[in-house]
Coordinates of C-alpha atoms in Angstrom, one line a residue:
Chain A
M13 CA -34.8 -15.7 -25.8
S14 CA -37.0 -18.2 -24.3
F15 CA -38.2 -18.0 -20.8
W16 CA -35.9 -20.7 -19.5
R17 CA -32.8 -19.2 -21.1
R18 CA -33.6 -15.8 -19.6
L19 CA -34.1 -17.4 -16.3
I20 CA -30.7 -19.2 -16.4
H21 CA -28.9 -16.1 -17.5
S22 CA -30.4 -13.8 -14.9
S23 CA -28.2 -12.8 -12.0
A24 CA -30.7 -14.0 -9.4
F25 CA -30.9 -17.5 -10.8
Y26 CA -27.9 -19.2 -9.2
P27 CA -28.4 -17.8 -5.7
I28 CA -32.1 -18.7 -5.6
A29 CA -31.5 -22.1 -7.1
C30 CA -28.7 -22.8 -4.5
I31 CA -30.8 -21.7 -1.6
T32 CA -33.8 -23.8 -2.7
V33 CA -31.6 -26.9 -3.1
L34 CA -30.1 -26.4 0.3
A35 CA -33.4 -25.9 1.9
L36 CA -34.7 -29.1 0.3
L37 CA -31.6 -31.0 1.4
S38 CA -31.7 -29.8 4.9
L39 CA -34.8 -31.8 5.9
P40 CA -33.4 -35.2 4.9
V41 CA -30.0 -34.3 6.4
R42 CA -31.7 -33.6 9.6
Y43 CA -33.7 -36.8 9.5
F44 CA -30.8 -39.1 8.5
F45 CA -27.9 -37.5 10.2
V46 CA -28.8 -35.3 13.1
D47 CA -31.7 -37.4 14.4
G48 CA -29.5 -40.5 14.0
Y49 CA -31.7 -42.5 11.6
L50 CA -28.4 -43.6 10.1
D51 CA -26.1 -45.7 12.3
Q52 CA -23.2 -43.3 12.2
G53 CA -25.4 -40.3 11.3
P54 CA -24.3 -37.8 14.0
Y55 CA -20.6 -38.7 13.3
L56 CA -21.0 -38.2 9.6
Y57 CA -22.9 -35.0 10.2
Q58 CA -20.0 -33.7 12.3
I59 CA -17.6 -34.3 9.4
L60 CA -20.0 -32.7 6.9
I61 CA -20.2 -29.5 9.0
L62 CA -16.5 -29.3 9.6
T63 CA -15.9 -29.9 5.9
G64 CA -18.1 -26.9 5.2
I65 CA -16.3 -24.7 7.7
N66 CA -12.9 -25.8 6.3
I67 CA -14.1 -25.0 2.8
I68 CA -14.9 -21.4 3.9
L69 CA -11.5 -21.1 5.5
A70 CA -9.6 -22.5 2.6
V71 CA -11.4 -20.5 -0.1
S72 CA -11.0 -17.3 1.8
L73 CA -7.3 -17.9 2.4
T74 CA -6.9 -18.6 -1.3
L75 CA -7.8 -15.0 -2.0
I76 CA -4.8 -13.8 -0.1
N77 CA -2.3 -16.6 -0.6
G78 CA -3.1 -17.9 -4.0
I79 CA -4.7 -15.1 -5.9
A80 CA -3.1 -11.9 -4.5
G81 CA 0.1 -13.8 -3.7
Q82 CA 0.6 -12.4 -0.2
F83 CA 1.8 -15.3 1.9
S84 CA -0.2 -15.1 5.1
I85 CA -0.1 -17.6 7.9
G86 CA -2.3 -15.8 10.4
H87 CA -5.7 -17.2 9.2
A88 CA -6.3 -18.9 12.5
G89 CA -6.2 -15.5 14.1
F90 CA -9.1 -14.2 12.0
F91 CA -10.9 -17.5 12.6
A92 CA -10.5 -17.1 16.3
T93 CA -11.6 -13.5 16.3
G94 CA -14.7 -14.4 14.4
A95 CA -15.5 -17.4 16.7
Y96 CA -15.0 -15.5 20.0
V97 CA -16.7 -12.3 18.9
S98 CA -19.8 -14.0 17.6
A99 CA -19.9 -16.4 20.6
F100 CA -19.7 -13.5 23.0
I101 CA -22.6 -11.8 21.2
T102 CA -24.9 -14.7 21.1
V103 CA -24.1 -15.8 24.7
T104 CA -24.8 -12.3 26.1
L105 CA -27.7 -11.5 23.8
G106 CA -29.2 -15.0 23.7
P107 CA -31.5 -15.0 26.7
H108 CA -33.0 -11.6 25.7
W109 CA -33.3 -12.6 22.1
H110 CA -35.5 -15.5 22.8
R111 CA -37.7 -13.3 25.0
W112 CA -38.1 -10.8 22.1
F113 CA -38.6 -13.4 19.4
S114 CA -40.8 -16.1 20.6
S115 CA -39.8 -19.6 19.8
A116 CA -43.0 -21.5 20.4
T117 CA -43.4 -23.2 17.1
P118 CA -40.7 -25.0 15.1
V119 CA -40.8 -22.4 12.4
S120 CA -40.6 -19.4 14.7
S121 CA -37.8 -21.2 16.7
W122 CA -35.9 -21.8 13.5
L123 CA -36.3 -18.1 12.6
S124 CA -35.3 -16.9 16.0
D125 CA -32.2 -19.2 16.1
S126 CA -31.1 -18.2 12.6
G127 CA -31.6 -14.5 13.4
L128 CA -29.4 -14.8 16.4
L129 CA -26.7 -16.7 14.4
L130 CA -26.8 -14.2 11.6
F131 CA -26.5 -11.4 14.1
G132 CA -23.5 -13.0 15.8
T133 CA -22.0 -13.7 12.4
L134 CA -22.5 -10.1 11.3
G135 CA -20.6 -9.0 14.5
A136 CA -17.9 -11.5 13.7
A137 CA -17.6 -10.2 10.2
L138 CA -17.3 -6.6 11.3
A139 CA -14.6 -7.5 13.9
T140 CA -12.6 -9.5 11.5
A141 CA -12.9 -6.9 8.7
L142 CA -11.2 -4.5 11.2
A143 CA -8.6 -7.1 12.0
G144 CA -8.0 -7.7 8.3
L145 CA -7.5 -4.0 7.9
L146 CA -5.0 -3.9 10.7
V147 CA -3.0 -6.8 9.2
G148 CA -3.4 -5.6 5.6
I149 CA -1.6 -2.3 6.3
P150 CA 1.8 -3.7 7.4
S151 CA 1.6 -6.1 4.4
L152 CA 2.1 -3.1 2.1
R153 CA 5.7 -2.8 3.2
L154 CA 6.5 -6.4 3.6
R155 CA 6.9 -9.3 1.2
G156 CA 7.3 -13.0 1.3
D157 CA 8.9 -14.4 4.4
Y158 CA 8.7 -11.1 6.3
L159 CA 5.0 -10.8 5.8
A160 CA 4.6 -14.5 6.8
I161 CA 6.3 -13.8 10.1
V162 CA 4.1 -10.7 10.8
T163 CA 0.9 -12.6 10.1
L164 CA 2.1 -15.5 12.2
G165 CA 2.8 -13.0 15.0
F166 CA -0.7 -11.5 14.6
G167 CA -2.3 -15.0 14.9
E168 CA -0.4 -15.6 18.1
I169 CA -1.2 -12.2 19.5
I170 CA -4.9 -12.9 19.0
R171 CA -4.6 -16.2 20.8
V172 CA -2.7 -14.8 23.7
L173 CA -5.2 -11.9 24.0
I174 CA -8.1 -14.4 24.2
L175 CA -6.2 -16.4 26.7
N176 CA -6.2 -13.4 29.0
I177 CA -9.7 -12.1 28.6
D178 CA -11.8 -13.5 31.4
A179 CA -15.1 -12.5 29.9
V180 CA -14.7 -15.2 27.3
G181 CA -13.3 -17.9 29.6
G182 CA -9.6 -17.3 29.2
A183 CA -7.6 -20.5 29.5
R184 CA -10.6 -22.4 30.8
G185 CA -12.3 -22.1 27.5
F186 CA -15.6 -20.5 26.5
V187 CA -18.6 -22.7 27.5
G188 CA -22.3 -22.4 27.1
I189 CA -22.5 -21.3 23.4
P190 CA -25.9 -22.1 21.9
K191 CA -26.0 -24.7 19.1
L192 CA -27.2 -22.5 16.2
S193 CA -25.1 -23.7 13.2
T194 CA -27.2 -25.9 11.0
F195 CA -26.5 -27.7 7.7
F196 CA -28.4 -25.0 5.9
W197 CA -26.5 -22.0 7.3
V198 CA -23.1 -23.6 7.0
F199 CA -23.5 -24.5 3.3
F200 CA -25.3 -21.2 2.7
F201 CA -22.1 -19.5 3.7
V202 CA -20.0 -22.0 1.8
I203 CA -21.8 -20.9 -1.3
T204 CA -21.6 -17.2 -0.4
T205 CA -17.9 -17.5 0.1
I206 CA -17.2 -19.4 -3.1
S207 CA -19.4 -17.1 -5.2
T208 CA -17.9 -14.0 -3.7
V209 CA -14.3 -15.1 -4.3
Y210 CA -15.2 -16.4 -7.8
N211 CA -16.9 -13.1 -8.7
V212 CA -14.1 -11.0 -7.4
L213 CA -11.5 -13.1 -9.2
H214 CA -13.3 -12.7 -12.5
S215 CA -13.5 -8.9 -12.3
S216 CA -11.1 -6.1 -12.7
Y217 CA -10.3 -6.4 -8.9
G218 CA -9.4 -10.0 -9.4
R219 CA -7.1 -9.2 -12.3
A220 CA -5.5 -6.5 -10.2
F221 CA -4.9 -9.1 -7.4
L222 CA -3.4 -11.5 -9.9
A223 CA -1.2 -8.8 -11.3
I224 CA 0.1 -8.0 -7.8
R225 CA 1.0 -11.7 -7.5
E226 CA 2.8 -11.8 -10.8
D227 CA 4.8 -8.6 -10.7
E228 CA 4.2 -5.7 -8.3
I229 CA 6.3 -3.2 -10.2
A230 CA 4.6 -3.9 -13.5
A231 CA 1.2 -3.9 -11.8
Q232 CA 1.8 -0.4 -10.5
A233 CA 3.0 0.8 -13.8
M234 CA -0.3 -0.4 -15.3
G235 CA -2.2 1.7 -12.8
V236 CA -2.9 -0.8 -10.0
D237 CA -3.1 0.8 -6.6
L238 CA -1.1 -1.7 -4.5
T239 CA -2.2 -0.3 -1.1
R240 CA -5.9 -0.4 -1.9
H241 CA -5.9 -3.9 -3.5
K242 CA -3.7 -5.6 -0.9
V243 CA -5.8 -4.3 2.0
M244 CA -9.0 -5.2 0.1
A245 CA -7.8 -8.8 -0.3
F246 CA -7.0 -9.0 3.3
V247 CA -10.3 -7.6 4.4
I248 CA -12.5 -9.7 2.1
S249 CA -10.6 -12.8 3.1
S250 CA -10.6 -12.2 6.8
I251 CA -14.4 -11.4 6.8
F252 CA -15.0 -15.0 5.6
A253 CA -12.6 -16.4 8.1
G254 CA -14.6 -14.7 10.7
V255 CA -17.8 -16.1 9.3
A256 CA -16.3 -19.6 9.5
G257 CA -15.3 -18.9 13.1
S258 CA -18.9 -17.9 14.0
L259 CA -20.2 -21.1 12.4
F260 CA -17.5 -23.2 14.2
A261 CA -18.3 -21.7 17.6
H262 CA -22.0 -22.4 17.3
H263 CA -21.4 -25.9 16.1
T264 CA -18.9 -27.1 18.7
M265 CA -20.6 -25.0 21.5
Y266 CA -17.2 -24.7 23.2
L267 CA -14.1 -22.7 22.3
H268 CA -10.6 -23.0 23.6
P269 CA -7.6 -20.8 22.6
N270 CA -5.6 -24.0 21.9
T271 CA -7.8 -24.7 18.8
F272 CA -6.5 -21.6 17.2
T273 CA -2.7 -22.0 17.3
F274 CA -0.6 -21.5 14.2
I275 CA -1.0 -25.2 13.5
K276 CA -4.6 -24.4 12.5
S277 CA -3.2 -21.8 10.1
F278 CA -0.9 -24.3 8.6
E279 CA -3.7 -26.8 8.2
I280 CA -5.5 -24.3 6.0
I281 CA -2.4 -23.5 4.1
I282 CA -1.9 -27.3 3.5
M283 CA -5.4 -27.5 2.2
I284 CA -5.0 -24.8 -0.4
T285 CA -1.5 -26.0 -1.4
I286 CA -2.6 -29.6 -1.8
G287 CA -5.6 -28.6 -3.8
G288 CA -3.7 -26.1 -6.0
L289 CA -2.6 -22.7 -5.0
G290 CA -4.7 -20.0 -6.7
S291 CA -7.5 -22.2 -7.7
I292 CA -10.9 -22.0 -5.9
E293 CA -11.8 -25.5 -6.9
G294 CA -8.5 -26.6 -5.6
A295 CA -9.2 -25.0 -2.2
V296 CA -12.5 -26.7 -2.0
L297 CA -11.0 -30.1 -2.9
G298 CA -8.1 -29.6 -0.5
A299 CA -10.5 -28.7 2.3
I300 CA -12.6 -31.8 1.7
L301 CA -9.6 -34.1 1.5
L302 CA -7.9 -32.8 4.6
T303 CA -11.1 -33.0 6.6
I304 CA -12.0 -36.5 5.5
L305 CA -8.6 -38.2 5.2
P306 CA -7.7 -38.2 8.9
E307 CA -11.2 -39.7 9.6
A308 CA -10.9 -42.2 6.8
F309 CA -7.6 -43.5 8.1
R310 CA -9.1 -44.2 11.6
G311 CA -8.8 -47.9 10.7
F312 CA -5.0 -47.7 10.9
D313 CA -5.2 -46.9 14.6
S314 CA -1.9 -45.5 15.8
F315 CA -0.4 -45.3 12.3
R316 CA -3.2 -42.9 11.3
M317 CA -1.3 -39.6 11.3
V318 CA 1.8 -41.3 9.8
I319 CA -0.2 -42.4 6.8
Y320 CA -1.9 -39.1 6.6
A321 CA 1.5 -37.3 6.5
L322 CA 2.7 -39.8 3.9
V323 CA -0.2 -39.1 1.6
L324 CA 0.5 -35.4 1.9
I325 CA 4.2 -35.9 1.1
L326 CA 3.4 -38.1 -1.9
I327 CA 1.0 -35.6 -3.3
M328 CA 3.6 -32.9 -3.0
I329 CA 6.2 -35.0 -4.7
Y330 CA 4.1 -36.1 -7.6
R331 CA 2.0 -33.1 -8.0
P332 CA 3.9 -30.0 -6.6
Q333 CA 1.5 -27.6 -8.2
G334 CA -1.4 -29.2 -6.2
I335 CA -3.9 -31.7 -7.3
L336 CA -5.7 -29.2 -9.6
G337 CA -2.9 -26.8 -10.2
R338 CA -4.4 -23.5 -11.4
F339 CA -7.3 -25.3 -13.0
T340 CA -10.6 -23.4 -13.1
L341 CA -13.8 -25.2 -13.8
W342 CA -16.0 -22.5 -15.3
N343 CA -13.5 -20.5 -17.3
K344 CA -13.8 -22.3 -20.6
R345 CA -17.4 -21.4 -21.1
R346 CA -16.7 -17.7 -20.6
R347 CA -13.8 -17.8 -23.0
K348 CA -15.4 -18.6 -26.3
A349 CA -13.1 -17.5 -29.1
P350 CA -14.6 -14.4 -30.7
Chain B
M9 CA -0.7 20.6 -24.2
N10 CA 0.4 17.1 -23.1
E11 CA 4.0 17.8 -22.7
L12 CA 6.6 16.2 -20.5
K13 CA 9.1 18.5 -19.0
L14 CA 12.0 17.6 -16.8
S15 CA 13.9 20.6 -15.5
N16 CA 17.2 20.4 -13.6
V17 CA 16.5 16.9 -12.3
T18 CA 19.1 15.2 -10.2
R19 CA 18.9 11.8 -8.6
E20 CA 21.5 10.5 -6.2
F21 CA 21.9 7.0 -4.8
G22 CA 24.1 7.6 -1.8
G23 CA 27.3 9.0 -3.2
L24 CA 26.5 8.0 -6.8
V25 CA 24.9 10.6 -9.0
A26 CA 22.9 8.7 -11.5
V27 CA 21.2 11.7 -13.1
Q28 CA 22.6 15.2 -12.9
K29 CA 20.8 18.5 -13.7
L30 CA 19.0 16.9 -16.6
D31 CA 16.6 18.9 -18.7
L32 CA 14.3 17.0 -21.1
Q33 CA 11.2 17.9 -23.0
V34 CA 8.9 15.7 -25.0
G35 CA 6.2 17.4 -26.9
Q36 CA 2.8 16.1 -27.8
G37 CA 2.9 13.5 -30.5
E38 CA 6.7 13.7 -30.7
L39 CA 9.0 10.7 -31.3
F40 CA 11.9 11.4 -28.9
G41 CA 15.0 9.3 -28.5
L42 CA 17.2 9.1 -25.4
I43 CA 20.5 7.4 -25.9
G44 CA 23.8 7.0 -24.2
P45 CA 26.4 4.4 -23.4
N46 CA 25.8 1.7 -20.7
G47 CA 25.3 3.1 -17.3
A48 CA 24.5 6.6 -18.6
G49 CA 21.3 6.8 -16.5
K50 CA 18.7 6.2 -19.2
T51 CA 16.7 3.7 -17.2
T52 CA 17.0 5.9 -14.1
V53 CA 15.4 8.7 -16.1
F54 CA 12.5 6.3 -17.0
N55 CA 12.1 5.3 -13.4
L56 CA 12.0 9.0 -12.3
I57 CA 9.3 9.8 -14.9
T58 CA 7.2 6.8 -14.0
G59 CA 7.5 7.3 -10.2
V60 CA 9.6 4.3 -9.3
Y61 CA 12.1 6.8 -7.9
S62 CA 11.5 10.4 -6.9
P63 CA 14.0 13.0 -7.9
T64 CA 16.5 14.3 -5.3
H65 CA 16.3 17.8 -6.8
G66 CA 14.4 19.3 -9.7
S67 CA 10.9 19.1 -11.1
I68 CA 9.1 16.8 -13.4
E69 CA 5.9 18.2 -15.0
Y70 CA 3.4 16.6 -17.3
S71 CA 0.6 18.8 -18.9
Q72 CA 1.8 21.6 -16.6
K73 CA 1.2 19.5 -13.5
S74 CA 4.0 18.4 -11.2
I75 CA 4.2 14.6 -11.1
A76 CA 7.5 14.3 -9.1
G77 CA 7.0 12.1 -6.1
L78 CA 3.6 10.7 -7.1
A79 CA 3.1 6.9 -6.8
P80 CA 3.5 4.9 -10.0
H81 CA -0.2 4.1 -10.3
Q82 CA -1.0 7.8 -10.0
I83 CA 1.4 8.6 -12.8
A84 CA -0.1 5.9 -14.9
A85 CA -3.5 7.5 -14.3
C86 CA -2.1 10.8 -15.7
G87 CA -1.6 9.1 -19.0
I88 CA 2.0 7.9 -19.0
A89 CA 2.6 4.3 -19.7
R90 CA 5.8 2.3 -20.0
T91 CA 7.5 -0.9 -21.0
F92 CA 10.4 -2.5 -19.2
Q93 CA 13.9 -3.2 -20.4
N94 CA 13.8 -6.7 -18.9
I95 CA 10.3 -7.8 -19.9
R96 CA 7.9 -7.7 -17.0
L97 CA 4.7 -9.3 -18.3
F98 CA 2.4 -11.1 -16.0
A99 CA 3.8 -14.4 -17.1
G100 CA 1.3 -16.7 -15.4
L101 CA -1.7 -14.9 -16.9
S102 CA -3.1 -15.2 -20.4
V103 CA -2.3 -12.7 -23.1
L104 CA -5.8 -11.4 -23.0
D105 CA -5.8 -11.0 -19.2
N106 CA -2.5 -9.0 -19.5
V107 CA -4.2 -6.5 -21.7
K108 CA -7.5 -6.5 -19.8
L109 CA -5.7 -5.8 -16.6
A110 CA -4.1 -2.7 -18.0
M111 CA -7.5 -1.3 -18.8
H112 CA -8.1 -1.5 -15.1
Q113 CA -8.0 2.2 -14.2
K114 CA -10.8 3.1 -16.7
R115 CA -13.2 0.7 -15.1
K116 CA -16.4 1.8 -13.7
Q117 CA -17.4 -1.4 -11.9
R118 CA -17.6 -1.2 -8.1
L119 CA -17.6 -4.1 -5.6
P120 CA -21.4 -4.5 -5.2
S121 CA -22.0 -4.8 -8.9
V122 CA -19.1 -7.3 -9.1
L123 CA -20.4 -9.4 -6.2
F124 CA -23.9 -9.7 -7.7
R125 CA -22.7 -9.8 -11.4
S126 CA -25.1 -7.0 -12.4
S127 CA -25.8 -6.5 -16.0
S128 CA -23.8 -3.3 -16.1
F129 CA -20.8 -5.3 -14.8
K130 CA -21.3 -8.0 -17.5
Q131 CA -21.6 -5.3 -20.2
E132 CA -18.4 -3.6 -19.1
E133 CA -16.5 -6.9 -19.1
Q134 CA -17.7 -7.6 -22.6
Q135 CA -16.6 -4.2 -23.7
L136 CA -13.2 -4.7 -22.1
E137 CA -12.7 -8.0 -23.8
A138 CA -13.7 -6.6 -27.2
S139 CA -11.4 -3.6 -26.9
A140 CA -8.6 -5.8 -25.6
L141 CA -9.0 -8.1 -28.6
R142 CA -9.0 -5.1 -31.0
L143 CA -5.7 -4.0 -29.5
L144 CA -4.2 -7.4 -29.8
E145 CA -5.2 -7.5 -33.4
I146 CA -3.1 -4.5 -34.1
F147 CA -0.1 -6.3 -32.7
G148 CA -1.0 -9.6 -34.5
L149 CA -1.4 -11.4 -31.2
E150 CA -5.2 -12.2 -31.3
N151 CA -4.6 -15.8 -32.1
L152 CA -2.5 -16.3 -29.0
C153 CA -4.9 -14.5 -26.7
H154 CA -5.5 -17.6 -24.5
E155 CA -1.9 -18.5 -24.3
N156 CA 0.1 -17.8 -21.1
A157 CA 2.1 -14.7 -21.6
G158 CA 5.2 -16.5 -20.3
N159 CA 5.0 -19.1 -23.1
L160 CA 5.2 -16.5 -25.9
P161 CA 8.3 -16.2 -28.1
Y162 CA 10.6 -13.3 -27.2
G163 CA 9.5 -10.9 -30.0
S164 CA 5.8 -11.5 -29.2
Q165 CA 6.5 -10.8 -25.6
R166 CA 8.0 -7.4 -26.5
R167 CA 5.0 -6.6 -28.7
L168 CA 2.6 -7.7 -25.9
E169 CA 4.3 -5.4 -23.5
I170 CA 3.7 -2.5 -25.8
A171 CA 0.1 -3.6 -26.3
R172 CA -0.4 -3.8 -22.6
A173 CA 1.1 -0.3 -22.1
L174 CA -1.3 1.1 -24.8
A175 CA -4.3 -0.5 -23.1
T176 CA -3.9 2.1 -20.3
Q177 CA -4.8 4.6 -23.0
P178 CA -1.7 6.8 -22.5
K179 CA -0.9 10.1 -24.1
L180 CA 2.8 9.4 -23.6
L181 CA 4.5 6.1 -24.1
L182 CA 7.9 5.3 -22.7
L183 CA 9.7 2.4 -24.4
D184 CA 12.7 1.0 -22.6
E185 CA 14.9 -0.8 -25.2
P186 CA 12.1 -2.3 -27.2
A187 CA 14.5 -3.7 -29.8
A188 CA 16.8 -5.4 -27.4
G189 CA 17.4 -9.0 -28.5
M190 CA 15.6 -8.6 -31.8
N191 CA 17.1 -9.5 -35.1
P192 CA 17.4 -6.9 -38.0
Q193 CA 14.2 -8.1 -39.6
E194 CA 12.3 -7.8 -36.3
S195 CA 13.7 -4.4 -35.4
L196 CA 12.7 -3.2 -38.9
E197 CA 9.1 -4.2 -38.2
L198 CA 9.3 -2.6 -34.8
M199 CA 10.3 0.7 -36.3
K200 CA 7.3 0.6 -38.6
L201 CA 5.1 -0.3 -35.6
I202 CA 6.4 2.6 -33.5
K203 CA 5.8 5.1 -36.2
G204 CA 2.4 3.6 -36.9
L205 CA 1.5 3.8 -33.2
R206 CA 2.3 7.5 -33.0
D207 CA 0.2 8.3 -36.1
E208 CA -2.7 6.1 -35.0
F209 CA -2.9 6.9 -31.3
K210 CA -1.5 10.5 -31.4
L211 CA 1.0 9.5 -28.8
G212 CA 4.2 11.1 -27.6
I213 CA 6.9 8.4 -27.5
L214 CA 10.0 8.5 -25.5
L215 CA 12.4 5.8 -26.7
V216 CA 15.5 4.5 -24.9
E217 CA 17.4 2.2 -27.3
H218 CA 20.8 0.9 -28.0
N219 CA 20.1 -0.1 -31.5
M220 CA 21.3 3.0 -33.4
R221 CA 19.5 2.0 -36.6
V222 CA 16.2 2.0 -34.8
V223 CA 16.9 5.2 -33.0
M224 CA 18.1 7.1 -36.1
G225 CA 15.4 5.7 -38.2
V226 CA 12.5 6.5 -35.9
C227 CA 13.2 9.5 -33.8
E228 CA 12.6 13.1 -34.7
R229 CA 14.7 14.5 -31.9
I230 CA 17.5 12.7 -29.9
Q231 CA 19.1 13.6 -26.6
V232 CA 22.4 12.0 -25.6
I233 CA 23.3 11.5 -22.0
V234 CA 26.6 10.3 -20.5
H235 CA 27.1 9.9 -16.7
G236 CA 23.7 11.4 -16.1
E237 CA 24.5 14.6 -18.0
T238 CA 23.3 15.8 -21.4
I239 CA 26.0 16.1 -23.9
A240 CA 24.1 16.7 -27.1
M241 CA 20.6 17.2 -28.4
G242 CA 19.2 17.6 -31.9
R243 CA 18.0 15.9 -35.0
P244 CA 19.4 12.4 -35.9
E245 CA 21.7 13.7 -38.6
E246 CA 23.1 16.3 -36.2
I247 CA 23.7 13.7 -33.5
R248 CA 25.4 11.4 -35.9
R249 CA 28.1 14.0 -36.7
N250 CA 28.4 15.3 -33.2
I251 CA 32.1 15.0 -32.1
K252 CA 31.2 14.7 -28.4
V253 CA 28.8 11.8 -29.1
I254 CA 31.3 9.9 -31.2
E255 CA 33.9 10.4 -28.4
A256 CA 31.5 9.1 -25.8
Y257 CA 30.7 6.0 -27.7
L258 CA 34.0 5.2 -29.3
G259 CA 36.6 6.9 -27.1
K260 CA 38.8 10.0 -27.6
D261 CA 41.5 8.8 -30.1
S262 CA 39.3 7.1 -32.6

């Protein structure tokens, strides 16, 4: 094998290539969008970041709803947990952090900010993993509508809890969160989420999830441990919802419990349903569409949400399986006939 | 000895006694038939052995180890695999994935190697795919391996179910009415297949079947149950002449 082919086939190739491209992109993004070289730069940047966060949410929910077939409508709960936990960490730790890690030069300040963001995100991931474990366990006994109600309840419990915790602002909202989310980190985690879910899907774990979706009794008879795999799907998925929450908190710099109502959960469900339930590509497409459409329709003024709703209804009528259905982009190559 | 032994097994559903004081023994590499009229409790026996239900009384042992009350996936791990009376394939998945999935419990891959697509992970996936294809070849399904399982014709779905059960590398295979809905030609082929499987994989096979030609043609020993109770046991020719069995199937005055 030539050097190039070996390079492309090595496991480290894709991650390193992605990070390099991201790093190269992040400078022009900063110049054109953040610093406002383009007219609408900051506005477009806002949409770009929110698209990234929504992709993380949608792809992670696909693992539970689309791949493992457990209908959960509590994703906003995990999102909120992640956002508040990481914001609490960075707000309390922030002042000390910058004393420990100097931020005199641009490079060291980037490193110190990124370190703080990653630290907060790690905390968010741990907290939401625990929350995923807690919700995953009742899901063993419940199916379909019943599970949906339990997860809905979980999401609301989280919201009401936050509403009553004064340390994170309660009903006033959580202010003073440092701006740490950058284009680089948001899309770094977008890539991490997609590749994690993709790799899990194309392994024996993923096949077990699919089997649970298709037929639980047959899956068990083939040796699939339902308990383990259902909890696992919930934990992996909720970890990434927590990561998305952390990025969201450090992008908007302000959190309010009203952002995390069950309507947010439904928004994510609509994304994955429109894109194609069970397809990672579909989740990405759905997230992009549902973030951009409401903005693109701003020209319609007060009819904006009506047209948005109409588009969703039309998609569901003409394409009930979602835009992409269960389409997978990279599968053909792996499946050469023997 | 990989031997299945049910002794004195009773299963009640509320007031209904589906299986009563049943004794059943399937030796290693034996072709054993379990027959009886509709509602005799045959499928309940299957569900008891595979852990879908646990017995109300009595013990179920496999290789001298009690398996009563274990979860279905634990029983599958002991080396007992089954097919279902009403086909339960993973209809939305490809034929190949159906079989690969069943090789699940022999996997060595762990989450870290999956996440980073380590070379050991890739190697294992290739091995899985190769052995899945080899298995599908035995059943003549290798050309359909990328088809959705739900789109297969009925007879192929039945064969795929058996292939999927074999992919778990069982020592004992439970077939729940494999010939249901098959025409005479297909059931003849099925008989050959079942015998061939036993010889090739050294399996014990427990067969529940309504098609008497298949049962009599394949099984070495047959047990007849009616209302959850054993009424006869023996070689096919003995069963065929047994008065009680004839009565149970055709009524008293015939």
